[in-house]
Amino acid sequence: MTQAPARRPASRRRHDREIAALAVPAFGALVAEPLFVMADSAIVGHLGTAQLAGLGVASALLTTAVSVFVFLAYATTAAVARRVGAGDLQAAIRQGMDGIWLALLLGAAVIAITLPTAPALVDVFGASPTAAPYATTYLRISALGIPAMLVVLASTGVLRGLQDTKTPLYVAVAGFVANAALNAGLVYGAGLGIAGSAWGTVIAQCGMAAVYLGVVVRGARRHGASLRPDAAGIRASAQAGVPLLVRTLSLRAILMTATAVAARLGDADIAAHQIILSLWTLLAFALDAIAIAGQAIIGRFLGAGDTEGAREACRRMVQWGIAVGVVLGLLVIVARPVFLPLFTADPTVKDTALPALLVVALSQPICGVVFVLDGVLMGAGDGPYLAGAMLVTLAVFVPAALLVPVFGGGLTALWGAMTLMMTVRLLTLWLRTRSGRWLVTGATR
């Protein structure tokens, strides 16, 4: 009994070191990803307005396509981490290879759909007649890199499951540098225009996938894991990903609904909404880094049969989520007057955004806990519950958001509905973690 207080601080320090070691590099890798699009935009923007508009449409399509398959990273992380916890590295890497093979199959399917339908997809997204040809060109070329993008997702999940978030950071940074250099060289040096930008991104993504595959293949050979495709394993990876796919699609539907409602409120509101949403996404990266650490740590503890360790890690990560949320919220409040002029000089847009930003700031501690618990349940392989919880959240949010313009509410009311959405997520995730039903041990769930 007298040793318990000493063990508890020691346990907290151990968890803190492990969370930081995984979360900090994960945050760097997450931030590097949107820089790809920013670099493309900066380079293509000097070609002309029509080219930049075309890039914007094509990038939105590609981002949507790839984000739908983010379960390749999440499900693979949890499955690999469980086997690491069980002490079976051979099975862990074999599980990772199943995820990579699934990524290749899905990538091939996306190419087969995208190439012939690219003009129609661009038209659906509302590209103007002048921008549509550029959007179609960029989309068709970039689609060739989608298998590599999905392999990067799956391979990142493998390494996270192996408790390695530093390698994905190094690869992401190198990929960003290569992408920027290739884009500049092919767009201007080779005179390929927007097609050069697309080819530069494809080459960079393929290079990143090759590096990841090299790391995984070396690990497979070292531990005697087979590299051949296994139909049963690929099918199991797909089945594990389906609930997370439902969760992701529900979240995308929430964000799309919010944007559609903001558009109905007026030009100043939709402009302010886009600025706030970009900030909200950046804040989400910081919180998602802790969630990624949670996926890896919780999966390992449960694979090792250590439910008490999993509970302790969950509690400590929730404390991290609250603390980081408070800090981010304070930063938003302090930086509001400086942040908005970076995006707009329109006083109407600024006045519309300021109170809504305050709502975003106050909601950050809630977001911190939500992201952490989301990562904990992903790490536990509790995908079906996450899917159901997100569908419930969607059912609550959509009516609340649609009522905002009906009752004359503005952008601040809409972001109040977004906070309601996060509160519902908090409630559903907290009830699940408190129940203990997610604590299923073993190498597989």
Coordinates of C-alpha atoms in Angstrom, one line a residue:
M1 CA 0.0 0.0 0.0
T2 CA 2.8 2.4 0.9
Q3 CA 4.4 1.8 -2.5
A4 CA 1.3 2.7 -4.6
P5 CA 1.9 6.5 -4.5
A6 CA 5.4 6.0 -5.7
R7 CA 4.4 3.7 -8.5
R8 CA 1.6 6.0 -9.7
P9 CA 3.9 9.0 -10.5
A10 CA 6.4 6.6 -12.1
S11 CA 3.6 5.1 -14.2
R12 CA 2.5 8.6 -15.3
R13 CA 6.0 9.5 -16.2
R14 CA 6.4 6.3 -18.3
H15 CA 3.1 7.0 -20.1
D16 CA 4.1 10.6 -20.6
R17 CA 7.4 9.7 -22.2
E18 CA 5.7 7.1 -24.5
I19 CA 2.9 9.4 -25.5
A20 CA 5.3 12.2 -26.3
A21 CA 7.6 9.9 -28.2
L22 CA 4.8 8.7 -30.5
A23 CA 2.6 11.9 -30.7
V24 CA 5.2 14.5 -31.5
P25 CA 6.6 12.8 -34.6
A26 CA 3.0 11.8 -35.6
F27 CA 2.0 15.5 -35.5
G28 CA 4.9 16.4 -37.7
A29 CA 3.9 13.8 -40.3
L30 CA 0.3 14.9 -40.2
V31 CA 1.2 18.6 -40.8
A32 CA 3.5 17.6 -43.7
E33 CA 0.6 16.0 -45.6
P34 CA -1.4 19.2 -46.4
L35 CA 1.8 20.9 -47.3
F36 CA 1.8 18.8 -50.5
V37 CA -1.4 20.6 -51.7
M38 CA 0.0 24.0 -50.5
A39 CA 3.2 23.5 -52.5
D40 CA 1.2 22.5 -55.6
S41 CA -1.0 25.5 -55.2
A42 CA 1.9 27.9 -54.8
I43 CA 3.6 26.7 -58.0
V44 CA 0.5 26.2 -60.2
G45 CA -0.9 29.5 -59.0
H46 CA 1.7 31.4 -61.1
L47 CA 0.5 29.7 -64.3
G48 CA -2.9 31.4 -64.1
T49 CA -6.3 31.6 -62.4
A50 CA -7.8 28.9 -64.6
Q51 CA -5.0 26.4 -63.8
L52 CA -5.2 27.2 -60.1
A53 CA -9.0 26.7 -60.1
G54 CA -8.6 23.4 -62.0
L55 CA -6.0 22.3 -59.4
G56 CA -8.5 23.2 -56.6
V57 CA -11.2 21.0 -58.0
A58 CA -9.0 18.1 -58.8
S59 CA -7.3 18.3 -55.3
A60 CA -10.7 18.3 -53.6
L61 CA -11.6 15.1 -55.5
L62 CA -8.3 13.4 -54.7
T63 CA -8.4 14.4 -51.0
T64 CA -11.9 13.1 -50.7
A65 CA -11.0 9.8 -52.4
V66 CA -7.9 9.2 -50.2
S67 CA -9.5 10.3 -47.0
V68 CA -12.3 7.7 -47.4
F69 CA -9.6 5.0 -47.2
V70 CA -7.9 6.4 -44.1
F71 CA -9.1 3.2 -42.4
L72 CA -6.1 1.6 -44.0
A73 CA -3.9 3.4 -41.5
Y74 CA -6.2 3.2 -38.5
A75 CA -7.2 -0.5 -38.7
T76 CA -3.7 -1.6 -39.6
T77 CA -2.2 0.3 -36.6
A78 CA -4.6 -1.4 -34.2
A79 CA -4.2 -4.9 -35.6
V80 CA -0.4 -4.7 -35.8
A81 CA -0.1 -3.2 -32.3
R82 CA -2.1 -6.1 -30.8
R83 CA 0.3 -8.6 -32.3
V84 CA 3.3 -6.6 -31.1
G85 CA 1.8 -6.7 -27.6
A86 CA 1.3 -10.5 -27.9
G87 CA 5.0 -10.8 -28.8
D88 CA 4.4 -12.1 -32.3
L89 CA 6.3 -9.7 -34.6
Q90 CA 6.1 -12.2 -37.5
A91 CA 2.3 -12.1 -37.3
A92 CA 2.3 -8.3 -36.8
I93 CA 4.2 -7.7 -40.1
R94 CA 2.1 -10.4 -41.9
Q95 CA -0.9 -8.4 -40.8
G96 CA 0.6 -5.3 -42.1
M97 CA 1.3 -6.9 -45.5
D98 CA -2.4 -7.8 -45.7
G99 CA -3.2 -4.2 -45.3
I100 CA -0.7 -3.1 -48.0
W101 CA -2.1 -5.7 -50.5
L102 CA -5.6 -4.4 -49.7
A103 CA -4.3 -0.8 -50.4
L104 CA -2.9 -1.9 -53.8
L105 CA -6.2 -3.6 -54.8
L106 CA -8.3 -0.6 -53.7
G107 CA -5.9 1.8 -55.5
A108 CA -6.2 -0.2 -58.8
A109 CA -10.0 0.0 -58.4
V110 CA -9.9 3.7 -57.9
I111 CA -7.8 4.2 -61.0
A112 CA -10.2 2.0 -63.1
I113 CA -13.1 4.3 -62.0
T114 CA -11.4 7.6 -62.1
L115 CA -9.6 7.6 -65.5
P116 CA -12.8 7.2 -67.7
T117 CA -15.0 9.3 -65.4
A118 CA -12.6 12.2 -64.7
P119 CA -14.5 14.8 -66.9
A120 CA -17.9 13.9 -65.3
L121 CA -16.4 14.1 -61.8
V122 CA -14.9 17.5 -62.5
D123 CA -18.3 18.7 -63.9
V124 CA -20.1 17.4 -60.7
F125 CA -17.8 19.5 -58.6
G126 CA -18.7 22.6 -60.6
A127 CA -15.5 23.4 -62.4
S128 CA -15.9 26.3 -64.8
P129 CA -15.5 25.7 -68.6
T130 CA -12.0 27.3 -68.5
A131 CA -10.9 25.4 -65.4
A132 CA -12.4 22.0 -66.3
P133 CA -9.7 20.9 -68.9
Y134 CA -6.9 21.6 -66.3
A135 CA -8.8 19.8 -63.6
T136 CA -9.3 16.8 -65.8
T137 CA -5.7 16.7 -66.8
Y138 CA -4.5 16.9 -63.2
L139 CA -7.0 14.4 -61.9
R140 CA -6.2 11.8 -64.6
I141 CA -2.5 12.0 -64.0
S142 CA -2.7 12.2 -60.2
A143 CA -5.0 9.2 -60.1
L144 CA -2.1 7.1 -61.2
G145 CA -0.5 7.8 -57.9
I146 CA -3.5 6.8 -55.8
P147 CA -2.2 3.2 -55.2
A148 CA 1.0 4.7 -53.9
M149 CA -1.0 7.1 -51.6
L150 CA -3.0 4.2 -50.2
V151 CA 0.2 2.1 -49.7
V152 CA 1.6 5.0 -47.8
L153 CA -1.5 5.0 -45.5
A154 CA -1.3 1.3 -44.9
S155 CA 2.5 1.3 -44.4
T156 CA 2.2 4.2 -42.0
G157 CA -0.3 2.1 -40.0
V158 CA 2.2 -0.8 -39.9
L159 CA 5.0 1.4 -38.5
R160 CA 2.7 3.1 -36.0
G161 CA 1.5 -0.4 -34.9
L162 CA 5.2 -1.3 -34.4
Q163 CA 5.4 1.8 -32.2
D164 CA 7.5 3.8 -34.8
T165 CA 6.2 7.3 -35.7
K166 CA 9.6 8.7 -36.5
T167 CA 10.0 6.9 -39.8
P168 CA 6.7 8.3 -41.1
L169 CA 7.8 11.8 -40.1
Y170 CA 11.1 11.4 -42.0
V171 CA 9.4 10.0 -45.1
A172 CA 6.7 12.7 -45.0
V173 CA 9.3 15.5 -44.8
A174 CA 11.5 14.0 -47.6
G175 CA 8.4 13.5 -49.7
F176 CA 7.3 17.1 -49.3
V177 CA 10.8 18.4 -50.3
A178 CA 10.9 16.0 -53.3
N179 CA 7.4 17.0 -54.3
A180 CA 8.2 20.7 -54.3
A181 CA 11.4 20.3 -56.2
L182 CA 9.8 18.0 -58.8
N183 CA 6.8 20.3 -59.2
A184 CA 9.0 23.4 -59.8
G185 CA 11.2 21.5 -62.2
L186 CA 8.5 19.9 -64.3
V187 CA 6.1 22.8 -64.3
Y188 CA 8.6 25.5 -65.3
G189 CA 11.9 23.7 -66.1
A190 CA 10.3 21.2 -68.4
G191 CA 7.4 23.4 -69.4
L192 CA 4.7 20.8 -68.7
G193 CA 2.4 23.2 -66.9
I194 CA -0.3 21.7 -64.6
A195 CA 0.5 18.2 -66.0
G196 CA 4.0 18.7 -64.6
S197 CA 2.6 19.4 -61.2
A198 CA 0.5 16.2 -61.3
W199 CA 3.5 14.1 -62.4
G200 CA 5.7 15.6 -59.7
T201 CA 3.2 14.6 -57.0
V202 CA 2.8 11.1 -58.5
I203 CA 6.6 10.6 -58.6
A204 CA 6.9 11.8 -55.0
Q205 CA 4.1 9.6 -53.7
C206 CA 5.6 6.6 -55.5
G207 CA 9.0 7.4 -53.9
M208 CA 7.4 7.5 -50.5
A209 CA 5.6 4.2 -51.1
A210 CA 8.9 2.6 -52.2
V211 CA 10.7 3.7 -49.1
Y212 CA 7.9 2.4 -46.9
L213 CA 7.8 -0.9 -48.7
G214 CA 11.6 -1.2 -48.3
V215 CA 11.2 -0.8 -44.6
V216 CA 8.4 -3.3 -44.3
V217 CA 10.0 -5.9 -46.6
R218 CA 13.2 -5.7 -44.5
G219 CA 11.2 -6.3 -41.4
A220 CA 9.4 -9.2 -43.0
R221 CA 12.6 -10.9 -44.0
R222 CA 14.2 -10.3 -40.6
H223 CA 11.2 -12.0 -38.8
G224 CA 10.4 -14.6 -41.4
A225 CA 7.0 -13.1 -42.4
S226 CA 5.6 -14.0 -45.9
L227 CA 5.2 -11.2 -48.4
R228 CA 2.7 -13.1 -50.6
P229 CA -0.9 -11.9 -50.7
D230 CA -3.2 -13.9 -48.5
A231 CA -6.8 -13.9 -49.5
A232 CA -8.1 -14.6 -46.0
G233 CA -5.9 -11.9 -44.5
I234 CA -6.8 -9.3 -47.1
R235 CA -10.5 -10.1 -46.5
A236 CA -10.1 -9.8 -42.8
S237 CA -8.4 -6.4 -43.2
A238 CA -11.2 -5.2 -45.4
Q239 CA -13.8 -6.4 -42.9
A240 CA -12.1 -4.6 -40.1
G241 CA -12.0 -1.4 -42.2
V242 CA -15.7 -1.3 -43.1
P243 CA -16.9 0.1 -39.7
L244 CA -14.1 2.7 -39.9
L245 CA -15.2 3.6 -43.4
V246 CA -18.7 4.2 -42.2
R247 CA -17.3 6.4 -39.4
T248 CA -15.2 8.4 -41.9
L249 CA -18.1 8.9 -44.4
S250 CA -20.4 10.0 -41.5
L251 CA -17.8 12.6 -40.4
R252 CA -17.4 13.8 -44.1
A253 CA -21.1 14.2 -44.3
I254 CA -21.1 16.3 -41.1
L255 CA -18.4 18.6 -42.6
M256 CA -20.2 18.9 -45.9
T257 CA -23.5 19.7 -44.2
A258 CA -21.8 22.4 -42.2
T259 CA -20.3 23.9 -45.4
A260 CA -23.6 23.7 -47.2
V261 CA -25.4 25.5 -44.4
A262 CA -22.7 28.2 -44.2
A263 CA -23.1 28.8 -47.9
R264 CA -26.9 29.5 -47.4
L265 CA -26.1 32.1 -44.7
G266 CA -24.3 34.4 -47.2
D267 CA -21.0 35.2 -48.8
A268 CA -19.4 36.6 -45.7
D269 CA -20.5 33.6 -43.7
I270 CA -19.2 31.0 -46.1
A271 CA -15.9 32.9 -46.4
A272 CA -15.5 33.1 -42.6
H273 CA -16.5 29.5 -42.3
Q274 CA -13.8 28.4 -44.7
I275 CA -11.2 30.3 -42.6
I276 CA -12.4 28.8 -39.4
L277 CA -12.6 25.3 -40.8
S278 CA -9.0 25.5 -41.9
L279 CA -8.0 26.5 -38.4
W280 CA -10.2 23.8 -36.9
T281 CA -8.5 21.2 -39.2
L282 CA -5.0 22.4 -38.1
L283 CA -6.0 22.1 -34.4
A284 CA -7.3 18.6 -35.2
F285 CA -3.9 17.6 -36.4
A286 CA -2.4 18.4 -32.9
L287 CA -5.1 16.4 -31.2
D288 CA -5.1 13.6 -33.7
A289 CA -1.4 13.1 -32.9
I290 CA -2.3 12.0 -29.4
A291 CA -5.1 9.8 -30.8
I292 CA -2.5 8.1 -33.0
A293 CA -0.3 7.4 -30.0
G294 CA -3.5 6.0 -28.3
Q295 CA -4.1 3.6 -31.2
A296 CA -0.6 2.2 -30.9
I297 CA -0.3 2.1 -27.1
I298 CA -3.8 0.7 -26.4
G299 CA -3.5 -2.0 -29.1
R300 CA -0.1 -3.1 -27.6
F301 CA -1.5 -3.3 -24.1
L302 CA -4.5 -5.3 -25.1
G303 CA -2.5 -7.6 -27.2
A304 CA -0.3 -8.3 -24.1
G305 CA -3.5 -9.0 -22.1
D306 CA -2.8 -6.0 -19.8
T307 CA -6.2 -4.4 -19.3
E308 CA -5.0 -2.3 -16.3
G309 CA -2.2 -0.9 -18.3
A310 CA -4.7 0.0 -21.1
R311 CA -6.9 1.7 -18.5
E312 CA -4.0 3.7 -17.0
A313 CA -2.8 4.7 -20.5
C314 CA -6.3 5.8 -21.5
R315 CA -6.7 7.9 -18.3
R316 CA -3.4 9.6 -18.9
M317 CA -4.1 10.3 -22.6
V318 CA -7.4 11.9 -21.6
Q319 CA -5.5 14.2 -19.3
W320 CA -3.2 15.0 -22.2
G321 CA -6.2 15.7 -24.4
I322 CA -7.8 18.1 -21.9
A323 CA -4.5 19.9 -21.3
V324 CA -3.6 20.3 -25.0
G325 CA -7.2 21.3 -25.7
V326 CA -7.0 24.1 -23.1
V327 CA -3.7 25.3 -24.5
L328 CA -5.0 25.3 -28.1
G329 CA -8.2 27.1 -27.0
L330 CA -6.2 29.9 -25.2
L331 CA -3.9 30.2 -28.3
V332 CA -7.0 30.7 -30.5
I333 CA -8.4 33.4 -28.2
V334 CA -5.1 35.3 -28.1
A335 CA -4.3 34.9 -31.8
R336 CA -7.8 35.8 -33.1
P337 CA -6.9 39.4 -34.0
V338 CA -3.7 38.3 -35.7
F339 CA -5.0 35.2 -37.4
L340 CA -7.9 36.6 -39.4
P341 CA -5.9 39.3 -41.3
L342 CA -3.8 36.5 -42.7
F343 CA -6.8 35.3 -44.7
T344 CA -9.0 38.4 -45.3
A345 CA -9.1 42.2 -45.3
D346 CA -12.9 42.3 -45.4
P347 CA -14.2 43.8 -42.2
T348 CA -17.5 42.0 -42.6
V349 CA -15.8 38.6 -42.8
K350 CA -13.7 39.4 -39.8
D351 CA -16.7 40.5 -37.7
T352 CA -18.5 37.3 -38.7
A353 CA -15.6 35.1 -37.9
L354 CA -14.6 36.6 -34.5
P355 CA -17.4 35.3 -32.3
A356 CA -17.5 31.9 -34.1
L357 CA -13.7 31.6 -33.4
L358 CA -14.5 32.1 -29.7
V359 CA -16.9 29.1 -29.8
V360 CA -14.1 27.0 -31.5
A361 CA -11.7 28.1 -28.8
L362 CA -14.0 27.1 -25.9
S363 CA -14.7 23.7 -27.5
Q364 CA -11.1 22.6 -27.8
P365 CA -11.0 20.8 -24.4
I366 CA -14.0 18.8 -25.5
C367 CA -12.3 18.1 -28.9
G368 CA -9.2 17.0 -27.0
V369 CA -11.0 14.3 -25.1
V370 CA -13.0 13.2 -28.2
F371 CA -9.9 12.7 -30.3
V372 CA -8.2 10.7 -27.5
L373 CA -11.1 8.4 -26.8
D374 CA -11.6 7.9 -30.6
G375 CA -8.0 6.8 -30.8
V376 CA -8.3 4.6 -27.7
L377 CA -11.3 2.7 -29.2
M378 CA -9.6 2.4 -32.6
G379 CA -6.6 0.9 -30.9
A380 CA -8.9 -1.5 -29.2
G381 CA -10.4 -2.5 -32.6
D382 CA -13.8 -1.3 -31.5
G383 CA -14.8 -0.2 -35.0
P384 CA -18.4 -1.3 -35.0
Y385 CA -19.2 0.9 -32.0
L386 CA -17.4 3.9 -33.5
A387 CA -19.4 3.5 -36.7
G388 CA -22.7 3.4 -34.7
A389 CA -21.7 6.3 -32.5
M390 CA -20.8 8.5 -35.5
L391 CA -24.2 7.6 -37.2
V392 CA -25.9 8.8 -34.0
T393 CA -23.9 12.0 -34.0
L394 CA -24.7 12.6 -37.7
A395 CA -28.4 12.1 -36.9
V396 CA -28.2 14.7 -34.1
F397 CA -26.1 17.2 -36.0
V398 CA -27.9 17.5 -39.4
P399 CA -31.2 18.7 -38.0
A400 CA -29.5 21.1 -35.6
A401 CA -27.4 22.5 -38.4
L402 CA -30.3 22.8 -40.8
L403 CA -32.3 24.7 -38.2
V404 CA -29.7 27.4 -38.0
P405 CA -30.8 29.4 -41.0
V406 CA -34.5 28.6 -40.3
F407 CA -34.3 30.5 -37.0
G408 CA -32.1 33.2 -38.3
G409 CA -28.9 32.0 -36.7
G410 CA -25.6 33.0 -38.1
L411 CA -22.2 31.4 -38.3
T412 CA -21.7 31.5 -34.6
A413 CA -24.9 29.4 -34.2
L414 CA -23.6 27.0 -36.8
W415 CA -20.3 26.5 -34.9
G416 CA -22.5 26.0 -31.8
A417 CA -24.0 23.1 -33.7
M418 CA -20.5 21.8 -34.4
T419 CA -19.8 22.0 -30.7
L420 CA -23.0 20.1 -30.1
M421 CA -21.7 17.5 -32.5
M422 CA -18.4 17.1 -30.6
T423 CA -20.3 17.0 -27.3
V424 CA -22.5 14.1 -28.6
R425 CA -19.3 12.3 -29.7
L426 CA -17.8 12.9 -26.2
L427 CA -20.9 11.4 -24.6
T428 CA -21.0 8.3 -26.8
L429 CA -17.2 7.6 -26.5
W430 CA -17.2 8.3 -22.7
L431 CA -20.0 5.8 -22.1
R432 CA -18.2 3.2 -24.1
T433 CA -14.8 3.6 -22.4
R434 CA -16.5 3.7 -18.9
S435 CA -18.3 0.4 -19.7
G436 CA -15.0 -1.4 -20.2
R437 CA -16.5 -3.4 -23.1
W438 CA -13.7 -2.2 -25.3
L439 CA -11.1 -4.1 -23.1
V440 CA -10.9 -7.2 -25.3
T441 CA -7.5 -8.8 -24.9
G442 CA -5.5 -11.1 -27.2
A443 CA -3.5 -11.0 -30.5
T444 CA -6.8 -10.6 -32.4
R445 CA -10.1 -9.0 -31.3

